[in-house]
Structures are given as C-alpha cells and as structure tokens.
Amino acid sequence: MNWAAIILVGGFGLMWLGVVIFATDVTAIWVRVAQVAFGVLLAGWAVQKTALMVR
C-alpha cells in the first residue's frame, strides 16, 4: 500500500458521506443507511491502513 491510495480512498469515503447526508433527500431510508455504511467502510479502511503504515 502507498499513502496516495490511502488518502484517495479515505477522501472519497468522506466525500461520499457528505453527499449521502446532505445532498440526497428523495431516496429511501434503507438506501441512505446502506450508502452511509459504505462510506464508513471506506473511511474505516483508510484509518486501518494508516494505522498499519504508521507502525
């Protein structure tokens, strides 16, 4: 893994969360929950890989 990949995935995960939370109004609640889970998964992956790279 390199730092660029971790930063890109983490940034995309956070951007995804922002779009899901603030920009989508008309989607069903279960779709929004699934999209939030996906964004949290991406951000969590980036945090985990960052922790591994720092060690």
Phi, psi and omega in degrees: 000148173236167186294326181298317179296318180296317180294319180295315180293317178297317178296319178295320179298317179291321177295320178301315178299317180298318179294316182295317185285317189258337188254337183260115181251329191264359181280158179293153184297324182291330176291318178295321178297318179295320179291322176296319178298320178296316178297319178294322177300314180296314180294321178295322176299316180295320178294318179297315180293326177296316179298320177292323181288328182287327181298000000 
